[in-house]
CSV table of C-alpha atoms and ligand atoms in Angstrom, one decimal:
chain,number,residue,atom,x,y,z
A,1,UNK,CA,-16.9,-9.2,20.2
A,2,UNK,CA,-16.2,-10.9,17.0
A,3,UNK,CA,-12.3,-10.8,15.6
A,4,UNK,CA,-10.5,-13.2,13.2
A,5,UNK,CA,-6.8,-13.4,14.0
A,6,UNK,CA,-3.5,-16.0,14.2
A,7,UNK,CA,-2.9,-18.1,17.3
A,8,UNK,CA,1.1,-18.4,16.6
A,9,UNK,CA,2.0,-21.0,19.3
A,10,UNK,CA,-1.2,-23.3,18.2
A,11,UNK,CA,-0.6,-22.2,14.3
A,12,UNK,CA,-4.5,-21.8,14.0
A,13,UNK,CA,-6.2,-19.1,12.0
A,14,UNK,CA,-9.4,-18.7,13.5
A,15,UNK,CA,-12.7,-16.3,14.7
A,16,UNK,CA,-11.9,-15.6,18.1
A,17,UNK,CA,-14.1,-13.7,21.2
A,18,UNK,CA,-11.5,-10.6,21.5
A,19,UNK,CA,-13.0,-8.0,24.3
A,20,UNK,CA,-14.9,-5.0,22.5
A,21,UNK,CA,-12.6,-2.1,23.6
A,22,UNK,CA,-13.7,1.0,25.4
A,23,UNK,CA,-12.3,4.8,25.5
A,24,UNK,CA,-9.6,5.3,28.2
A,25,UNK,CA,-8.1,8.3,27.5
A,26,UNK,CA,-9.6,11.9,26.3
A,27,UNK,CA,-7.4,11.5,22.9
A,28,UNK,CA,-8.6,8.4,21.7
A,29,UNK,CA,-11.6,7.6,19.4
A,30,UNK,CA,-13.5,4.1,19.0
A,31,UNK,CA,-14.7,3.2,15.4
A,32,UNK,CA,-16.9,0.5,14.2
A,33,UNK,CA,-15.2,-1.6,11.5
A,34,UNK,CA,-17.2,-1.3,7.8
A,35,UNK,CA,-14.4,-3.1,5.2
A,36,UNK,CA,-11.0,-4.5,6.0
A,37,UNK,CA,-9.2,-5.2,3.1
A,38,UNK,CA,-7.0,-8.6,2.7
A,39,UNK,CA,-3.4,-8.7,1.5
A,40,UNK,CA,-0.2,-10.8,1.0
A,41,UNK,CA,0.8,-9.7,4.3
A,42,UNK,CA,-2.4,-10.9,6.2
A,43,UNK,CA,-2.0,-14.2,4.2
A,44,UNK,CA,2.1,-14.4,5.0
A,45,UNK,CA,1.0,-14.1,9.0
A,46,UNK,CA,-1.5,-16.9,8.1
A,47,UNK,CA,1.6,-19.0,7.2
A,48,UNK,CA,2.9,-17.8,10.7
A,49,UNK,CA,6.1,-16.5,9.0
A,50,UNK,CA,5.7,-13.1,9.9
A,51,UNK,CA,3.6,-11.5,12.8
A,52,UNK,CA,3.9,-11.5,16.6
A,53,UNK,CA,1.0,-11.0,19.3
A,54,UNK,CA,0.8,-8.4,21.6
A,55,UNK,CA,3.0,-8.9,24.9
A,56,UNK,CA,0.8,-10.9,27.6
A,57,UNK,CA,-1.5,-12.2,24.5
A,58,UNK,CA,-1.8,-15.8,22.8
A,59,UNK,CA,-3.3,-14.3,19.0
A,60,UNK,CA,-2.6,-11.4,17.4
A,61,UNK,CA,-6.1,-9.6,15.8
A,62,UNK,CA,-5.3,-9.3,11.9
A,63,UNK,CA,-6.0,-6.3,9.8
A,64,UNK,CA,-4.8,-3.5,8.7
A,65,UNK,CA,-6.3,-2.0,5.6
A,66,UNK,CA,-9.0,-0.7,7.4
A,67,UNK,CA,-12.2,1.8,6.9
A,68,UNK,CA,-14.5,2.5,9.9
A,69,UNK,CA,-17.1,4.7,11.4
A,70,UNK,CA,-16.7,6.9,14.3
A,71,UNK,CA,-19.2,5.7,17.4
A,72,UNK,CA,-16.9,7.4,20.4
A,73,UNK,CA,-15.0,10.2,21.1
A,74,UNK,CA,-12.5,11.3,24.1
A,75,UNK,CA,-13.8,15.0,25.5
A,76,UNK,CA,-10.2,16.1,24.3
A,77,UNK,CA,-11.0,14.8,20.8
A,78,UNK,CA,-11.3,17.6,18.3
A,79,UNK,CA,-11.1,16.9,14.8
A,80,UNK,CA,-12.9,14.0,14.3
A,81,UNK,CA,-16.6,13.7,15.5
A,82,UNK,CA,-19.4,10.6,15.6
A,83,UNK,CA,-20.4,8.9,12.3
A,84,UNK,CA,-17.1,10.7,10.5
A,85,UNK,CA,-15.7,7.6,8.3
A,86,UNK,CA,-11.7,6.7,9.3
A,87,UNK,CA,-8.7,5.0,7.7
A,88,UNK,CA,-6.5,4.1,10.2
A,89,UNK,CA,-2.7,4.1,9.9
A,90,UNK,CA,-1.0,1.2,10.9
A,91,UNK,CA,2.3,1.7,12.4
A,92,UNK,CA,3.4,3.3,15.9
A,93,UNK,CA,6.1,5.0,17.3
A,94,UNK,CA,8.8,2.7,19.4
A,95,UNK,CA,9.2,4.1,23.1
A,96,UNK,CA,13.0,5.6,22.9
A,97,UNK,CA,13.4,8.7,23.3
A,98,UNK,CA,16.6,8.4,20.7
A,99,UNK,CA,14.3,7.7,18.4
A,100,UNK,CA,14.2,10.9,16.2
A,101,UNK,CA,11.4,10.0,13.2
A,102,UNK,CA,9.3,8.1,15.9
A,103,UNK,CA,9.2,11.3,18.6
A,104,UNK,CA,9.0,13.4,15.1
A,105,UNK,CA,5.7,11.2,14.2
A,106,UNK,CA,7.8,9.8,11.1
A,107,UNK,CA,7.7,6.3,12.9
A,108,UNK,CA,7.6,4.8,9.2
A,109,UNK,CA,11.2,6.0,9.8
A,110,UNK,CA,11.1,4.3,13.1
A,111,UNK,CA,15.6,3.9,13.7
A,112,UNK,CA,15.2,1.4,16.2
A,113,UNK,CA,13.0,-1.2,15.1
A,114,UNK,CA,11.3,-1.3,17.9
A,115,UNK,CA,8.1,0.4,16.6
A,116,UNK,CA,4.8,-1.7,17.0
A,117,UNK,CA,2.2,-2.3,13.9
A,118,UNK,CA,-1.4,-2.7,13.7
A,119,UNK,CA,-2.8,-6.3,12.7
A,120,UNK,CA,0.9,-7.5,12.3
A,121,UNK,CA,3.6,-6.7,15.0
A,122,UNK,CA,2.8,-7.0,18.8
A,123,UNK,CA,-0.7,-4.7,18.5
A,124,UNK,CA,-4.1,-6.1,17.5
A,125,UNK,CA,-5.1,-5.0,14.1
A,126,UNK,CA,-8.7,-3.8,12.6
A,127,UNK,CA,-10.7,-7.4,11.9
A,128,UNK,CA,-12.9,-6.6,14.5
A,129,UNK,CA,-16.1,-5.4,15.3
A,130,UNK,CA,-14.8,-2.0,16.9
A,131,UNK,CA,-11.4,-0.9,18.2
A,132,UNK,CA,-10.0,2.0,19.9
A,133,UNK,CA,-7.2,4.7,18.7
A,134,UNK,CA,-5.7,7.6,19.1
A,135,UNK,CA,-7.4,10.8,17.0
A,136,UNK,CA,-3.7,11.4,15.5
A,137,UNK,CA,-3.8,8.0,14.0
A,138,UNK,CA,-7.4,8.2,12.2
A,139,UNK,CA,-7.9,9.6,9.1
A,140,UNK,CA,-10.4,11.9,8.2
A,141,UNK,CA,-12.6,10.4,4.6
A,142,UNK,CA,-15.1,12.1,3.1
A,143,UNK,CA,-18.7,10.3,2.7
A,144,UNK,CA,-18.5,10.1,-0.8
A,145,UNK,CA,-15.8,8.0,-0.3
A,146,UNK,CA,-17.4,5.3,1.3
A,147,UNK,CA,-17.5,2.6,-1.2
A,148,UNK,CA,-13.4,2.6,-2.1
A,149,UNK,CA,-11.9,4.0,1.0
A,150,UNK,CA,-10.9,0.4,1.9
A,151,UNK,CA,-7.9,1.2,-0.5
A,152,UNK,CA,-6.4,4.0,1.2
A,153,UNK,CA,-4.0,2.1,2.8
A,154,UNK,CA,-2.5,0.8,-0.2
A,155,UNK,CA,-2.3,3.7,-2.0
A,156,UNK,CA,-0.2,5.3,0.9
A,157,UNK,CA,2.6,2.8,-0.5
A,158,UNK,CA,3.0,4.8,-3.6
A,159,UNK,CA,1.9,8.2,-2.1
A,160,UNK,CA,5.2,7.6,0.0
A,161,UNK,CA,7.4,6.4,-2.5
A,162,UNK,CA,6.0,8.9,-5.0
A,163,UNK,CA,6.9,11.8,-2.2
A,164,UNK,CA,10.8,10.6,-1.9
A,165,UNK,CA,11.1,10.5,-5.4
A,166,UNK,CA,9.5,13.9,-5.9
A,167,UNK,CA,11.8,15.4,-2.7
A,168,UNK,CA,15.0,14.4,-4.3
A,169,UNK,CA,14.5,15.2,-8.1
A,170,UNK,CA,13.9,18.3,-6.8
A,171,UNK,CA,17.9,18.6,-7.5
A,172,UNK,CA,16.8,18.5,-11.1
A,173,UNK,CA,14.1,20.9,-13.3
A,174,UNK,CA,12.3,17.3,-13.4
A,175,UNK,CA,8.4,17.7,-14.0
A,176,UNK,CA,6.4,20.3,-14.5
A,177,UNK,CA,6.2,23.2,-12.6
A,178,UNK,CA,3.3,26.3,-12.2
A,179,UNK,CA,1.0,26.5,-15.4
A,180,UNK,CA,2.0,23.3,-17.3
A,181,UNK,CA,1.8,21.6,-14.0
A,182,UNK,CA,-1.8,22.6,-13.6
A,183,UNK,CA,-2.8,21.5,-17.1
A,184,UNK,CA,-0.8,18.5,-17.2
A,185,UNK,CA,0.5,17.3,-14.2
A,186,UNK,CA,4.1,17.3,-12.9
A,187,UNK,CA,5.1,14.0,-14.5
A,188,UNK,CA,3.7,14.8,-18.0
A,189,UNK,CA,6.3,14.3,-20.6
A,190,UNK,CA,7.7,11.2,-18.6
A,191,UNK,CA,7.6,7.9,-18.9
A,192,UNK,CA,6.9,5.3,-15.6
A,193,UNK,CA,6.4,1.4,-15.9
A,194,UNK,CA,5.2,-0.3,-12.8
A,195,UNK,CA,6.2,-3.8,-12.4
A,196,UNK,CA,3.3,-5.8,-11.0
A,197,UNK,CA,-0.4,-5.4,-11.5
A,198,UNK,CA,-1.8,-6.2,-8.0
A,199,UNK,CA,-3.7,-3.7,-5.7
A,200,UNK,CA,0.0,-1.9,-5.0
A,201,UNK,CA,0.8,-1.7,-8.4
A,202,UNK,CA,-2.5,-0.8,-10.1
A,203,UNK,CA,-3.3,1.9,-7.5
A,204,UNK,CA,0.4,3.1,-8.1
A,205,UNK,CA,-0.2,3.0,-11.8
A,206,UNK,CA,-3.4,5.1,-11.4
A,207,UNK,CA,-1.5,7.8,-8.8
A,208,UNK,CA,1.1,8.5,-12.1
A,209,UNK,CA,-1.5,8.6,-14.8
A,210,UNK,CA,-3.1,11.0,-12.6
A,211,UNK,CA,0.1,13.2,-12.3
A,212,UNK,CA,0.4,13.1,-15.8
A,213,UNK,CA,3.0,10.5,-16.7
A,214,UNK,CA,2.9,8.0,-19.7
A,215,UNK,CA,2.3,4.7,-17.5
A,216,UNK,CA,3.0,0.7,-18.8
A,217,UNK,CA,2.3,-1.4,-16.5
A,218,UNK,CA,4.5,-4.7,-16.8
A,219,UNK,CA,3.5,-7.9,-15.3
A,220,UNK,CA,3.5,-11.4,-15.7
A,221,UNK,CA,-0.4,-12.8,-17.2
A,222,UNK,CA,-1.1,-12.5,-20.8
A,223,UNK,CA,-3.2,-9.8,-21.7
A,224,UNK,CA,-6.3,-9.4,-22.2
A,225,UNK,CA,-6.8,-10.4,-18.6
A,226,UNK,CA,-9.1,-8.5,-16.0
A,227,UNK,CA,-6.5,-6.8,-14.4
A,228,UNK,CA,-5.2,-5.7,-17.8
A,229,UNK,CA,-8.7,-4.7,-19.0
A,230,UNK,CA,-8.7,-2.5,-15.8
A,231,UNK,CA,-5.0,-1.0,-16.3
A,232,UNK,CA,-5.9,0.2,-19.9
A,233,UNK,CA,-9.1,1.5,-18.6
A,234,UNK,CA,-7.8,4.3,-16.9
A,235,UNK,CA,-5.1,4.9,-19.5
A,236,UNK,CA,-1.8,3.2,-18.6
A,237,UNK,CA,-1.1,0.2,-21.1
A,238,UNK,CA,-0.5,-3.0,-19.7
A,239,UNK,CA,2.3,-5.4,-21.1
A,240,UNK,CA,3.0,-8.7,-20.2
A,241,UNK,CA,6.2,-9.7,-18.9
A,242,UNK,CA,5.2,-13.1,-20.9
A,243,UNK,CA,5.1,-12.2,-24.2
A,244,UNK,CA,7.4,-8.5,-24.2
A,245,UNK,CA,11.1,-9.0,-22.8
A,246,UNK,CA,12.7,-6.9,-20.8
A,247,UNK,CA,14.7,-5.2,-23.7
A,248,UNK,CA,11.6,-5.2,-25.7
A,249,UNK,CA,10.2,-3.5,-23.2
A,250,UNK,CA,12.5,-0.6,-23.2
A,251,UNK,CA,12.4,0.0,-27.0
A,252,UNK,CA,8.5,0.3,-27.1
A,253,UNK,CA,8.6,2.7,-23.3
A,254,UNK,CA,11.6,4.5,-24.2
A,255,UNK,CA,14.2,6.4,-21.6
A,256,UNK,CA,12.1,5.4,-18.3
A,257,UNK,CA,12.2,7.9,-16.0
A,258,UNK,CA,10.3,5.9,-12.9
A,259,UNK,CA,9.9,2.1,-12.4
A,260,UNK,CA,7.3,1.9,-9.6
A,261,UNK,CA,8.5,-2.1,-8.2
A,262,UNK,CA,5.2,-3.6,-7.0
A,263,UNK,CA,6.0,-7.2,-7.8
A,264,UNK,CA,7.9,-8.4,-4.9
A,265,UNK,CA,10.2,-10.5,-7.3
A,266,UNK,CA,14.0,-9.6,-7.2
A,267,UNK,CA,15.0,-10.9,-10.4
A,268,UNK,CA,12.9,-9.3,-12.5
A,269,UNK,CA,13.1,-6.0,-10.4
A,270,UNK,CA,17.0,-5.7,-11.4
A,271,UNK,CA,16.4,-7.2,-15.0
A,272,UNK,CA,14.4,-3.7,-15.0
A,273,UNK,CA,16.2,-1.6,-13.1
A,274,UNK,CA,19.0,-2.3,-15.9
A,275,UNK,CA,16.9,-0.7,-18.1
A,276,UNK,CA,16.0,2.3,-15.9
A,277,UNK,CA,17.0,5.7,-17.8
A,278,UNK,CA,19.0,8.6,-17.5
A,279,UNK,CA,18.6,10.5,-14.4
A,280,UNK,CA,15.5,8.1,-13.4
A,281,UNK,CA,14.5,6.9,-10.1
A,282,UNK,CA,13.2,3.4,-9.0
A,283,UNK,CA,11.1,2.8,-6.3
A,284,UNK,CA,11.5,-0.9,-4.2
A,285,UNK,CA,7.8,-1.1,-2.1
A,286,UNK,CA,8.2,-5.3,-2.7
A,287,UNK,CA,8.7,-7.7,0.2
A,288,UNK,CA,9.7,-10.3,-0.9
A,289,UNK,CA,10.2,-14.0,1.0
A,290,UNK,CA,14.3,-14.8,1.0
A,291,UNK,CA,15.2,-17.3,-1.6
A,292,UNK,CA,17.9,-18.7,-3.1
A,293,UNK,CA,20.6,-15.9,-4.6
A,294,UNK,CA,19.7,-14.9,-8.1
A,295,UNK,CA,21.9,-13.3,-10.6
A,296,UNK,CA,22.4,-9.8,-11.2
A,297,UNK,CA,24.4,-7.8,-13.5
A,298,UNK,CA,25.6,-5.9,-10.7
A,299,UNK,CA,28.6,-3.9,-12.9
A,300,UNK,CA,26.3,-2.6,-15.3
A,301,UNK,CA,23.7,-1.5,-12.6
A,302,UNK,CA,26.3,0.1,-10.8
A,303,UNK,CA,27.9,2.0,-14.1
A,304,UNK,CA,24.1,3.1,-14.8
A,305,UNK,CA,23.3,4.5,-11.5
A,306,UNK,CA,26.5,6.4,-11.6
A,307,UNK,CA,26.6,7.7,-15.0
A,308,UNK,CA,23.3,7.8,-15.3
A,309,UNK,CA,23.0,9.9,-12.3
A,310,UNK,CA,20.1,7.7,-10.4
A,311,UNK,CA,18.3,7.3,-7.7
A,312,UNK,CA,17.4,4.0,-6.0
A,313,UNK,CA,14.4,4.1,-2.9
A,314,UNK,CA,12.6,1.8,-0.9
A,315,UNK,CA,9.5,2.9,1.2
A,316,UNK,CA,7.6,1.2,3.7
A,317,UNK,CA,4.3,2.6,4.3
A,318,UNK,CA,3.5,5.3,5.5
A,319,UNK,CA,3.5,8.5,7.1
A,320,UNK,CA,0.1,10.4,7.4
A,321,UNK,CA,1.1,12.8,4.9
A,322,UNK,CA,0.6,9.8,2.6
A,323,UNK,CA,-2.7,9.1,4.1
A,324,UNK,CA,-3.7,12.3,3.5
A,325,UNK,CA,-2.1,12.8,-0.4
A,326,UNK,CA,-4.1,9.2,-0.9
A,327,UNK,CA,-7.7,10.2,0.3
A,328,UNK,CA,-7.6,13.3,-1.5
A,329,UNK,CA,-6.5,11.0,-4.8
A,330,UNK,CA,-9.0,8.9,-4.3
A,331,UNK,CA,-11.3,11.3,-4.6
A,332,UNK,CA,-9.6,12.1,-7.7
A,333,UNK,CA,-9.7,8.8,-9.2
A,334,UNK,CA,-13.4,8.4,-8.4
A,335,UNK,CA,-14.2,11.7,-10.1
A,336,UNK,CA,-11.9,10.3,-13.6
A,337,UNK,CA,-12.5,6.9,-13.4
A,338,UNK,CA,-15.4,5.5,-11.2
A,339,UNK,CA,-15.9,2.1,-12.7
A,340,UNK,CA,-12.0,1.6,-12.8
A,341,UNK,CA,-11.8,2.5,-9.2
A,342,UNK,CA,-14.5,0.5,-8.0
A,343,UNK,CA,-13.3,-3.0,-10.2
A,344,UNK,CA,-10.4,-3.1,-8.0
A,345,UNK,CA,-12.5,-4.6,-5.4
A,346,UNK,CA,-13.3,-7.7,-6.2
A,347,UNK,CA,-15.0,-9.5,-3.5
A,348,UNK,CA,-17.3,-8.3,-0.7
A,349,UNK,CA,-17.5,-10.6,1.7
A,350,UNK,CA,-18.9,-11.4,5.1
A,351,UNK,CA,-16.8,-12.4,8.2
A,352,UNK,CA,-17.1,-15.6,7.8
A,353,UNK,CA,-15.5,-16.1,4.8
A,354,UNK,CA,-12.2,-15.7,6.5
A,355,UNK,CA,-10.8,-18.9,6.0
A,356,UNK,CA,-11.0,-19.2,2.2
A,357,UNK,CA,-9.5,-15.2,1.9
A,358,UNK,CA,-6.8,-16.1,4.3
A,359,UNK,CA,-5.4,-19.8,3.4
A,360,UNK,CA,-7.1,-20.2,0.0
A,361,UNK,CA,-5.9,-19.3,-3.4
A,362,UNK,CA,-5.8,-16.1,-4.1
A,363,UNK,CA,-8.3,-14.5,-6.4
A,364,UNK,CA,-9.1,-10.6,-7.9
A,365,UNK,CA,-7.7,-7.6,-7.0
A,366,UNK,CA,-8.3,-6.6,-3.8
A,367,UNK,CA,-11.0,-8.7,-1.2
A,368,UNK,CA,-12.9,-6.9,1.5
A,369,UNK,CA,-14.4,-8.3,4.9
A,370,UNK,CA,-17.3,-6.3,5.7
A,371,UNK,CA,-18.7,-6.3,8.8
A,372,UNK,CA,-21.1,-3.2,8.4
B,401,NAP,N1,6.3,-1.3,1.0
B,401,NAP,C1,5.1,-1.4,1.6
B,401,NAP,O1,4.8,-0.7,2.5
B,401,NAP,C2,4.2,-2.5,1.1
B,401,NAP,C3,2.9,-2.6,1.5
B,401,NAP,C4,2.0,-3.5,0.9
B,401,NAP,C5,2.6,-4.4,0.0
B,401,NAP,N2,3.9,-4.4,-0.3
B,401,NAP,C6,4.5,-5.3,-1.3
B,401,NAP,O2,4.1,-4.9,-2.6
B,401,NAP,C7,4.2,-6.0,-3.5
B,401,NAP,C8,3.0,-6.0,-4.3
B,401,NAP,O3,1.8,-6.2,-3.5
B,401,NAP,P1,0.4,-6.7,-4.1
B,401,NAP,O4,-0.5,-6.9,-3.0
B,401,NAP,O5,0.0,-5.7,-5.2
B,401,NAP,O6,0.9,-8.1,-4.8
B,401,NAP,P2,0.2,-9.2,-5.7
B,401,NAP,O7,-1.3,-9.0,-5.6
B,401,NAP,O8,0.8,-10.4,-5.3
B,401,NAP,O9,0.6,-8.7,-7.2
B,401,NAP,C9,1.8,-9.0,-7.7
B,401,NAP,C10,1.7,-8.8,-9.2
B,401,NAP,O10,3.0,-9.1,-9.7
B,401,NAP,C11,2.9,-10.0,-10.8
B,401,NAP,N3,4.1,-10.8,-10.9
B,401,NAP,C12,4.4,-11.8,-10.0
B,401,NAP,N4,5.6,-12.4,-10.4
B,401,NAP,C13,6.0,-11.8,-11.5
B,401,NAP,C14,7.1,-11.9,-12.4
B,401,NAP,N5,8.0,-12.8,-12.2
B,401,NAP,N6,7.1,-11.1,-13.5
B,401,NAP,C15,6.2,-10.2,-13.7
B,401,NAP,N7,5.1,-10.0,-12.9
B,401,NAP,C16,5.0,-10.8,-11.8
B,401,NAP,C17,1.6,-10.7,-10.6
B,401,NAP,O11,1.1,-11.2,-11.8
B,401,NAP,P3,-0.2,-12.0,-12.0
B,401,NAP,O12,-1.3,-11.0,-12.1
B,401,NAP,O13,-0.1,-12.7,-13.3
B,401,NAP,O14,-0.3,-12.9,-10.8
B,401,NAP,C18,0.8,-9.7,-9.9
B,401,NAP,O15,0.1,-8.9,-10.9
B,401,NAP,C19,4.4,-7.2,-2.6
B,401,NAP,O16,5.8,-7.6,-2.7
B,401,NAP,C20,4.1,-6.7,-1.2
B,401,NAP,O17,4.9,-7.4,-0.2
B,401,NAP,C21,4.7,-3.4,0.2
B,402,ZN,ZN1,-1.7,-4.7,3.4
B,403,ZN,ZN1,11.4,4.5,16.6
């Protein structure tokens, strides 16, 4: 069966003959691959800086932004059934029984480290013609869905980070709660500027319009650009980080009650979080390559989360919870904004493009394999 994946020891990327897997077990489900989405990580593993084959195997099968199509189920299989459409998650458990959020399916907890991932740590991912998982790893996706599902991976990023924040304001009377939260949405009447206008942060940007918060998006091209055109089509407003400081930023947004970090750049993360505002919360989902130190005005920072009473979270996707939150969204995001939603994917493109979408520039929002 066809695959594309990494062969670490050789530092090849290439199309490799990977065995089409079959059912073992009555709990596991095999789905034929539709779109596989392409990101910074799958490109990072290309560079062979990240990413490890499974034990006993020379590559490692990328992918892991996946939507497929159910062909096979195990007899003890019962919520998912042939032809249902699936997005997989990506991480699993580690094997210690120690491990609290791993045996409490919260492995994107995982205390050990020893969890496994899908397409990027010791398991072969989704850029393949079929694979094989268990039914408590594949998520259920209506048809109408069918088109944009590819980006429900993604969005889990800022489903989870959205889902600490919300879980620890709860200490405040922060949002909106019963009527006004209906009619507005729980973040209406706050303000939220995602750094970064890339799949993460545009799908973030669209999660807090949709709950009702005034959104900027700050990132680095000039505007108008295609990715700005799509921001301000679906109501945030974009700003470039080229032409708007940092401190003119703040005096157009106003006391910023979220930062949504989706720009993987540390300096102008904390140039940012300076600006962050009373009782506000930032949210770290960026990964990025260690460089040289850069510097930080950590005293200020530090008299600002204090006084300001702040909270500071990273996230790493994603639990199914945030699977779940992000395919009911998208189908809230389809309903308010189709053509916004659908522009994020830029490129359709047959396996064979691989090459180009894995070691060449990168281009658009958010590329697709297809290999319906
Ligand atoms: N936590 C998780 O589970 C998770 C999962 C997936 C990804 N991530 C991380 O999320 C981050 C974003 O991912 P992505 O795929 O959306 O990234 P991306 O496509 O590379 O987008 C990054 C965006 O940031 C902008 N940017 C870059 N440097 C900047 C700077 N110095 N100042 C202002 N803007 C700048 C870029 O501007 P231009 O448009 O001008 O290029 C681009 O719009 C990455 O760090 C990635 O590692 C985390
Ligand atoms: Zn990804
Ligand atoms: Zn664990």
């Amino acid at each position: 069966m066809r695959a594309i994946g990494v062969i670490p020891s050789k530092r090849t990327v290439s199309e490799i003959n990977h065995a089409t897997p079959s059912i073992r077990s009555g709990s596991e489900v095999k789905v034929r691959s539709l779109d596989v989405g392409i990101c910074g990580t799958d490109r990072e593993i290309c560079t062979f800086v990240y990413g490890s084959p499974p034990d006993g195997s020379e590559y490692l099968v990328l992918g892991h932004e996946s939507l497929g199509e159910i062909v096979a189920v195990g007899a003890g299989v019962k919520s998912l059934k042939v032809g249902d459409l699936v997005v997989p998650s990506v991480r699993r458990p580690c094997p210690h029984e120690h491990c609290q959020p791993c045996r409490a399916d919260l492995q994107d907890f995982c205390a050990t480290g020893d969890f496994i991932e899908r397409g990027i740590k010791m398991t072969h991912g989704f850029m393949t013609e079929y694979y094989v998982d268990e039914e408590k790893y594949l998520n259920y996706v209506p048809p109408k869905l069918r088109e944009v599902a590819v980006l429900v991976e993604p969005l889990t990023v800022a489903e989870k980070g959205l889902a600490q924040v919300w879980h620890v304001q709860k200490r405040l009377p922060w949002g909106h709660a019963g009527a006004a939260l209906a009619k507005h949405g729980r973040g209406h009447g706050m303000r939220a500027v995602v750094l970064g206008a890339g799949p993460v942060g545009i799908l973030g940007a669209m999660k807090l319009v949709a709950e009702g918060f005034q959104t900027y998006v700050y990132s680095r091209s000039k505007a108008p650009n295609y990715k700005a055109d799509v921001v301000e089509s679906f109501g945030a407003k974009y700003i470039s980080s080229e032409t708007v400081s940092v401190a003119e930023l703040v005096a157009r947004v106003g006391n910023i009650d979220l930062v949504y970090e989706a720009v993987g750049v540390g300096k102008i993360s904390f140039q940012v979080m300076k600006a962050l505002g009373t009782n506000g919360a930032f949210i770290f989902t960026g990964i990025p390559a260690p460089k040289p130190a850069v510097e930080v005005e950590a005293d200020l920072i530090m008299r600002n989360v204090v006084l300001k009473n702040q909270l500071v979270v990273g996230t790493v996707n994603a639990d199914r919870t945030a699977f779940v939150s992000a395919i009911q969204d998208l189908g809230i995001f389809i309903e308010r904004w189709p053509t916004a939603l659908r522009s994020l994917i830029t490129g359709r493109f047959k396996p064979e493009a691989y090459r180009e979408l894995l070691l060449g520039k990168s281009t658009g929002i958010k590329n697709v394999i297809s290999f319906a």
